[in-house]
Tab-separated table of C-alpha atoms in Angstrom:
chain	number	residue	atom	x	y	z
D	250	UNK	CA	5.125	-21.703	-4.127
D	251	UNK	CA	8.892	-21.037	-4.212
D	252	UNK	CA	10.434	-17.720	-3.688
D	253	UNK	CA	11.137	-15.717	-6.828
D	254	UNK	CA	13.625	-12.955	-6.000
D	255	UNK	CA	12.808	-9.765	-7.952
D	256	UNK	CA	15.927	-9.982	-10.156
D	257	UNK	CA	14.111	-8.253	-13.034
D	258	UNK	CA	13.979	-4.906	-11.255
D	259	UNK	CA	17.316	-3.639	-12.447
D	260	UNK	CA	16.508	-4.512	-15.997
D	261	UNK	CA	13.152	-2.884	-15.694
D	262	UNK	CA	14.749	0.188	-14.294
D	263	UNK	CA	17.061	0.432	-17.205
D	264	UNK	CA	14.340	-0.002	-19.841
D	265	UNK	CA	11.695	2.141	-18.303
D	266	UNK	CA	11.350	5.916	-18.795
D	267	UNK	CA	9.809	6.624	-15.382
D	268	UNK	CA	10.360	5.763	-11.699
D	269	UNK	CA	7.315	5.399	-9.481
D	270	UNK	CA	7.836	5.920	-5.787
D	271	UNK	CA	5.596	5.203	-2.754
D	272	UNK	CA	6.557	6.508	0.660
D	273	UNK	CA	5.071	7.665	3.885
D	274	UNK	CA	6.214	8.715	7.323
D	275	UNK	CA	4.178	9.278	10.498
D	276	UNK	CA	5.633	12.435	12.202
D	277	UNK	CA	4.258	15.547	13.785
D	278	UNK	CA	3.702	17.917	10.769
D	279	UNK	CA	2.092	21.111	12.082
D	280	UNK	CA	2.873	23.449	9.113
D	281	UNK	CA	1.108	21.572	6.259
D	282	UNK	CA	-0.617	24.673	5.019
D	283	UNK	CA	2.586	26.645	4.713
D	284	UNK	CA	4.391	23.702	3.110
D	285	UNK	CA	1.711	22.877	0.535
D	286	UNK	CA	2.761	25.518	-1.981
D	287	UNK	CA	6.385	24.450	-1.643
D	288	UNK	CA	5.498	20.915	-2.565
D	289	UNK	CA	3.391	22.112	-5.442
D	290	UNK	CA	6.178	24.221	-6.770
D	291	UNK	CA	8.858	21.579	-6.643
D	292	UNK	CA	6.661	18.967	-8.261
D	293	UNK	CA	5.690	21.470	-11.015
D	294	UNK	CA	9.273	22.414	-11.649
D	295	UNK	CA	10.381	18.731	-11.963
D	296	UNK	CA	7.265	17.617	-14.025
D	297	UNK	CA	6.221	15.024	-11.453
D	298	UNK	CA	2.734	13.491	-11.363
D	299	UNK	CA	0.977	11.811	-8.530
D	300	UNK	CA	-0.548	12.503	-5.108
D	301	UNK	CA	0.945	13.892	-1.950
D	302	UNK	CA	-1.058	13.997	1.318
D	303	UNK	CA	0.073	16.382	3.962
D	304	UNK	CA	-1.386	15.760	7.331
D	305	UNK	CA	-0.813	16.624	11.030
D	306	UNK	CA	0.344	13.017	11.574
D	307	UNK	CA	2.752	12.910	8.626
D	308	UNK	CA	3.100	12.535	4.822
D	309	UNK	CA	2.005	9.998	2.272
D	310	UNK	CA	2.948	10.154	-1.387
D	311	UNK	CA	2.819	8.365	-4.684
D	312	UNK	CA	4.873	10.092	-7.380
D	313	UNK	CA	6.050	9.267	-10.874
D	314	UNK	CA	8.650	10.842	-13.135
D	315	UNK	CA	12.138	10.495	-14.749
D	316	UNK	CA	14.978	9.167	-12.572
D	317	UNK	CA	16.748	12.468	-12.308
D	318	UNK	CA	13.496	14.333	-11.304
D	319	UNK	CA	12.624	11.776	-8.661
D	320	UNK	CA	16.150	11.949	-7.185
D	321	UNK	CA	16.030	15.719	-7.126
D	322	UNK	CA	12.637	15.641	-5.340
D	323	UNK	CA	13.880	13.161	-2.750
D	324	UNK	CA	17.043	15.215	-2.114
D	325	UNK	CA	14.808	18.281	-1.570
D	326	UNK	CA	12.458	16.406	0.697
D	327	UNK	CA	15.165	14.876	2.795
D	328	UNK	CA	16.600	18.314	3.348
D	329	UNK	CA	13.745	18.747	5.852
D	330	UNK	CA	15.023	16.952	9.017
D	331	UNK	CA	11.618	15.523	9.688
D	332	UNK	CA	11.847	13.447	6.491
D	333	UNK	CA	15.614	12.838	6.290
D	334	UNK	CA	15.187	9.090	6.877
D	335	UNK	CA	11.965	8.506	4.838
D	336	UNK	CA	12.043	5.149	3.083
D	337	UNK	CA	10.952	4.829	-0.496
D	338	UNK	CA	9.581	1.864	-2.514
D	339	UNK	CA	10.188	1.959	-6.270
D	340	UNK	CA	8.808	0.447	-9.431
D	341	UNK	CA	9.128	1.318	-13.104
D	342	UNK	CA	6.961	2.036	-16.069
D	343	UNK	CA	7.149	3.223	-19.640
D	344	UNK	CA	4.915	6.222	-18.948
D	345	UNK	CA	3.947	8.118	-15.703
D	346	UNK	CA	1.743	6.105	-13.546
D	347	UNK	CA	-0.426	9.147	-12.665
D	348	UNK	CA	-1.970	11.632	-15.061
D	349	UNK	CA	-1.957	14.810	-12.861
D	350	UNK	CA	-0.345	16.217	-9.729
D	351	UNK	CA	-2.220	16.854	-6.575
D	352	UNK	CA	-1.027	18.040	-3.160
D	353	UNK	CA	-3.781	17.618	-0.575
D	354	UNK	CA	-4.243	18.627	3.066
D	355	UNK	CA	-6.003	15.976	5.120
D	356	UNK	CA	-6.608	15.186	8.829
D	357	UNK	CA	-5.009	11.697	8.623
D	358	UNK	CA	-2.625	9.870	6.261
D	359	UNK	CA	-5.127	7.037	6.118
D	360	UNK	CA	-8.585	7.499	7.725
D	361	UNK	CA	-9.140	5.224	10.747
D	362	UNK	CA	-10.963	7.610	13.060
D	363	UNK	CA	-8.888	6.500	16.031
D	364	UNK	CA	-7.170	9.773	17.094
D	365	UNK	CA	-5.284	8.319	20.009
D	366	UNK	CA	-3.096	6.274	17.666
D	367	UNK	CA	0.185	8.119	17.158
D	368	UNK	CA	2.723	5.875	15.378
D	369	UNK	CA	5.479	8.403	15.732
D	370	UNK	CA	5.352	7.806	19.531
D	371	UNK	CA	6.152	4.105	19.010
D	372	UNK	CA	5.730	1.784	16.079
D	373	UNK	CA	4.141	-1.633	16.382
D	374	UNK	CA	6.751	-4.479	16.032
D	375	UNK	CA	7.470	-5.085	12.417
D	376	UNK	CA	8.656	-8.090	10.464
D	377	UNK	CA	10.767	-7.712	7.329
D	378	UNK	CA	10.038	-9.601	4.107
D	379	UNK	CA	12.734	-12.241	4.345
D	380	UNK	CA	11.918	-13.038	7.938
D	381	UNK	CA	8.178	-13.302	7.123
D	382	UNK	CA	8.937	-15.725	4.211
D	383	UNK	CA	10.917	-17.865	6.552
D	384	UNK	CA	8.091	-17.881	9.035
D	385	UNK	CA	5.538	-18.803	6.341
D	386	UNK	CA	7.863	-21.523	5.045
D	387	UNK	CA	7.655	-23.279	8.391
D	388	UNK	CA	4.252	-21.982	9.600
D	389	UNK	CA	5.574	-20.634	12.853
D	390	UNK	CA	7.500	-17.614	14.091
D	391	UNK	CA	10.827	-17.741	15.896
D	392	UNK	CA	9.045	-18.438	19.115
D	393	UNK	CA	7.189	-21.416	17.701
D	394	UNK	CA	3.835	-19.644	17.462
D	395	UNK	CA	1.536	-20.316	14.470
D	396	UNK	CA	1.693	-17.353	12.068
D	397	UNK	CA	-1.584	-15.936	10.719
D	398	UNK	CA	-1.710	-13.256	7.953
D	399	UNK	CA	-4.407	-10.607	8.329
D	400	UNK	CA	-5.650	-8.297	5.601
D	401	UNK	CA	-6.186	-4.586	6.293
D	402	UNK	CA	-7.117	-3.702	2.641
D	403	UNK	CA	-10.480	-3.283	1.156
D	404	UNK	CA	-12.269	-6.349	-0.329
D	405	UNK	CA	-11.908	-5.283	-3.988
D	406	UNK	CA	-8.127	-4.879	-3.491
D	407	UNK	CA	-7.912	-8.371	-1.878
D	408	UNK	CA	-9.718	-9.929	-4.912
D	409	UNK	CA	-6.743	-8.960	-7.129
D	410	UNK	CA	-4.336	-10.977	-4.921
D	411	UNK	CA	-3.282	-11.726	-1.367
D	412	UNK	CA	-1.151	-14.018	0.760
D	413	UNK	CA	-2.213	-17.623	0.894
D	414	UNK	CA	-4.533	-18.721	3.732
D	415	UNK	CA	-4.924	-15.068	4.860
D	416	UNK	CA	-7.653	-13.781	7.105
D	417	UNK	CA	-9.835	-11.585	4.950
D	418	UNK	CA	-12.900	-10.014	6.722
D	419	UNK	CA	-14.160	-8.306	3.628
D	420	UNK	CA	-14.030	-4.745	4.832
D	421	UNK	CA	-15.201	-1.964	2.435
D	422	UNK	CA	-13.173	0.809	4.081
D	423	UNK	CA	-10.414	1.022	6.654
D	424	UNK	CA	-12.621	2.667	9.225
D	425	UNK	CA	-14.244	-0.784	9.572
D	426	UNK	CA	-11.043	-2.453	10.733
D	427	UNK	CA	-11.005	-1.572	14.483
D	428	UNK	CA	-14.360	-3.298	14.957
D	429	UNK	CA	-13.255	-6.305	13.023
D	430	UNK	CA	-10.046	-6.689	14.996
D	431	UNK	CA	-11.925	-6.486	18.293
D	432	UNK	CA	-14.454	-9.049	17.188
D	433	UNK	CA	-11.861	-11.678	16.352
D	434	UNK	CA	-9.268	-11.134	19.100
D	435	UNK	CA	-10.159	-14.079	21.291
D	436	UNK	CA	-10.012	-16.629	18.442
D	437	UNK	CA	-6.508	-15.493	17.569
D	438	UNK	CA	-5.103	-15.938	21.071
D	439	UNK	CA	-1.868	-17.810	21.090
D	440	UNK	CA	-1.097	-16.986	17.478
D	441	UNK	CA	1.196	-14.426	15.905
D	442	UNK	CA	-0.727	-12.105	13.639
D	443	UNK	CA	0.937	-10.261	10.784
D	444	UNK	CA	-1.057	-7.401	9.294
D	445	UNK	CA	-0.251	-6.275	5.786
D	446	UNK	CA	-1.348	-3.806	3.044
D	447	UNK	CA	-0.044	-2.369	-0.128
D	448	UNK	CA	2.797	-0.139	1.154
D	449	UNK	CA	2.724	-0.363	4.968
D	450	UNK	CA	0.517	2.593	6.093
D	451	UNK	CA	-2.708	0.745	6.910
D	452	UNK	CA	-0.973	-2.261	8.457
D	453	UNK	CA	1.108	0.019	10.719
D	454	UNK	CA	-2.000	1.738	12.095
D	455	UNK	CA	-3.805	-1.576	12.342
D	456	UNK	CA	-0.994	-3.305	14.311
D	457	UNK	CA	-0.753	-0.380	16.779
D	458	UNK	CA	-4.518	-0.496	17.378
D	459	UNK	CA	-4.394	-4.320	17.850
D	460	UNK	CA	-1.665	-3.934	20.463
D	461	UNK	CA	-3.673	-1.379	22.251
D	462	UNK	CA	-6.747	-3.566	22.494
D	463	UNK	CA	-4.872	-6.575	23.845
D	464	UNK	CA	-3.345	-8.633	21.014
D	465	UNK	CA	-0.194	-10.097	22.568
D	466	UNK	CA	1.708	-11.027	19.415
D	467	UNK	CA	1.122	-8.828	16.395
D	468	UNK	CA	3.485	-7.482	13.728
D	469	UNK	CA	3.124	-5.310	10.629
D	470	UNK	CA	4.800	-6.378	7.369
D	471	UNK	CA	7.434	-3.662	6.999
D	472	UNK	CA	6.930	-1.948	3.667
D	473	UNK	CA	3.823	-3.911	2.868
D	474	UNK	CA	3.276	-6.145	-0.174
D	475	UNK	CA	5.364	-3.947	-2.499
D	476	UNK	CA	8.428	-4.309	-0.285
D	477	UNK	CA	7.793	-8.014	0.016
D	478	UNK	CA	7.708	-8.397	-3.742
D	479	UNK	CA	10.859	-6.354	-3.995
D	480	UNK	CA	12.756	-8.542	-1.472
D	481	UNK	CA	11.452	-12.070	-2.080
D	482	UNK	CA	9.148	-12.014	-5.031
D	483	UNK	CA	5.871	-13.897	-4.883
D	484	UNK	CA	6.531	-16.640	-2.329
D	485	UNK	CA	3.308	-17.540	-0.432
D	486	UNK	CA	1.348	-14.917	-2.370
D	487	UNK	CA	-1.391	-15.655	-4.883
D	488	UNK	CA	-2.160	-13.191	-7.628
D	489	UNK	CA	-1.091	-9.558	-8.082
D	490	UNK	CA	-1.190	-6.458	-5.916
D	491	UNK	CA	-3.675	-3.694	-6.547
D	492	UNK	CA	-2.307	-0.165	-6.811
D	493	UNK	CA	-4.116	3.129	-6.988
D	494	UNK	CA	-2.792	4.385	-10.292
D	495	UNK	CA	-3.359	3.652	-14.057
D	496	UNK	CA	-1.454	0.364	-13.800
D	497	UNK	CA	-4.224	-1.113	-11.525
D	498	UNK	CA	-2.139	-4.053	-10.470
D	499	UNK	CA	1.558	-5.143	-10.251
D	500	UNK	CA	2.758	-8.729	-10.331
D	501	UNK	CA	5.458	-10.039	-7.942
D	502	UNK	CA	8.116	-8.755	-10.360
D	503	UNK	CA	6.638	-5.254	-9.882
D	504	UNK	CA	5.509	-5.183	-13.455
D	505	UNK	CA	2.046	-3.918	-14.617
D	506	UNK	CA	-0.481	-6.618	-15.458
D	507	UNK	CA	-3.455	-6.768	-17.754
D	508	UNK	CA	-5.954	-6.210	-14.870
D	509	UNK	CA	-7.944	-2.907	-15.274
D	510	UNK	CA	-10.586	-0.929	-13.452
D	511	UNK	CA	-13.972	-0.414	-15.046
D	512	UNK	CA	-14.341	3.184	-16.188
D	513	UNK	CA	-18.001	3.242	-15.072
D	514	UNK	CA	-18.187	1.443	-11.713
D	515	UNK	CA	-14.496	1.276	-10.820
D	516	UNK	CA	-14.629	-2.451	-10.112
D	517	UNK	CA	-11.562	-4.479	-10.821
D	518	UNK	CA	-11.802	-6.355	-14.116
D	519	UNK	CA	-9.406	-9.331	-14.612
D	520	UNK	CA	-8.105	-10.302	-18.031
D	521	UNK	CA	-10.544	-13.268	-18.058
D	522	UNK	CA	-13.472	-10.982	-17.280
D	523	UNK	CA	-12.389	-8.637	-20.070
D	524	UNK	CA	-13.220	-11.443	-22.550
D	525	UNK	CA	-16.842	-11.436	-21.442
D	526	UNK	CA	-19.383	-9.701	-23.766
D	527	UNK	CA	-20.531	-7.523	-20.861
D	528	UNK	CA	-17.066	-5.811	-20.848
D	529	UNK	CA	-17.123	-2.800	-23.253
D	530	UNK	CA	-14.372	-0.303	-22.750
D	531	UNK	CA	-15.644	2.853	-21.024
D	532	UNK	CA	-19.284	1.428	-21.187
D	533	UNK	CA	-19.754	-1.508	-18.874
D	534	UNK	CA	-18.143	-4.559	-17.308
D	535	UNK	CA	-19.421	-7.844	-15.824
D	536	UNK	CA	-19.886	-6.124	-12.515
D	537	UNK	CA	-22.125	-3.214	-13.722
D	538	UNK	CA	-23.597	-4.473	-17.003
D	539	UNK	CA	-27.396	-4.050	-16.986
D	540	UNK	CA	-27.326	-1.463	-14.161
D	541	UNK	CA	-25.934	-3.721	-11.451
D	542	UNK	CA	-23.287	-1.985	-9.411
D	543	UNK	CA	-20.005	-3.552	-8.228
């Protein structure tokens, strides 16, 4: 598959009414309770919708709103020195991608139950999208090692789309990843492993853990799949990318697709599956019809 740079993004930005941002940063954040009402107030003032997680290890957020509101929010956020350099991934939509605004306090940005992992003390090596595409074009990294892509997302997300020839261990939740990584370490010796996820959070934690248990050549995909789509399009990627909002999935041009989630069982339902008689909007889908869960 040839690279398809995301040249449609500027046009989409001009035509869309709302900007959707995804961002995170691992940093010591010990005043989350005091900051929560401030985040709630600014988002309410600006009419933003989405989810913000405030945790002792940092911040994670998915927000949607008009361009001016998003820019004002980011200016406010970056006024806090801890988040001055936070990087943001953008996509665009005709309506807000979330229906309500939540600011939550949690113990981890993404639950892994590995408390010794502190990304702020040193990130795992990362590879940017253009370099990764070049590696995948040739099959080896700059040192000549075979390159292997490794999923860190849940199985139902992977089913919507993933990199070609990727290692997919069919995990149901991220807390299963450490055991999977340990079980397959020996068979990946001598190869360069690139972990990836939607926006970079899970693959960053995953790569740090893998370095700690003895993987000698592991990278995270900087910015995840969404940044890869933004930089190089769909090269070496098959399908779409699942996202946790009403759009369900984005194609390599960062545009919403016809994929949906079942209202009843929350399984992903592809356009082809929506043609099946078992798919009845808000009633059933091929995964749960007749009482069978996804």
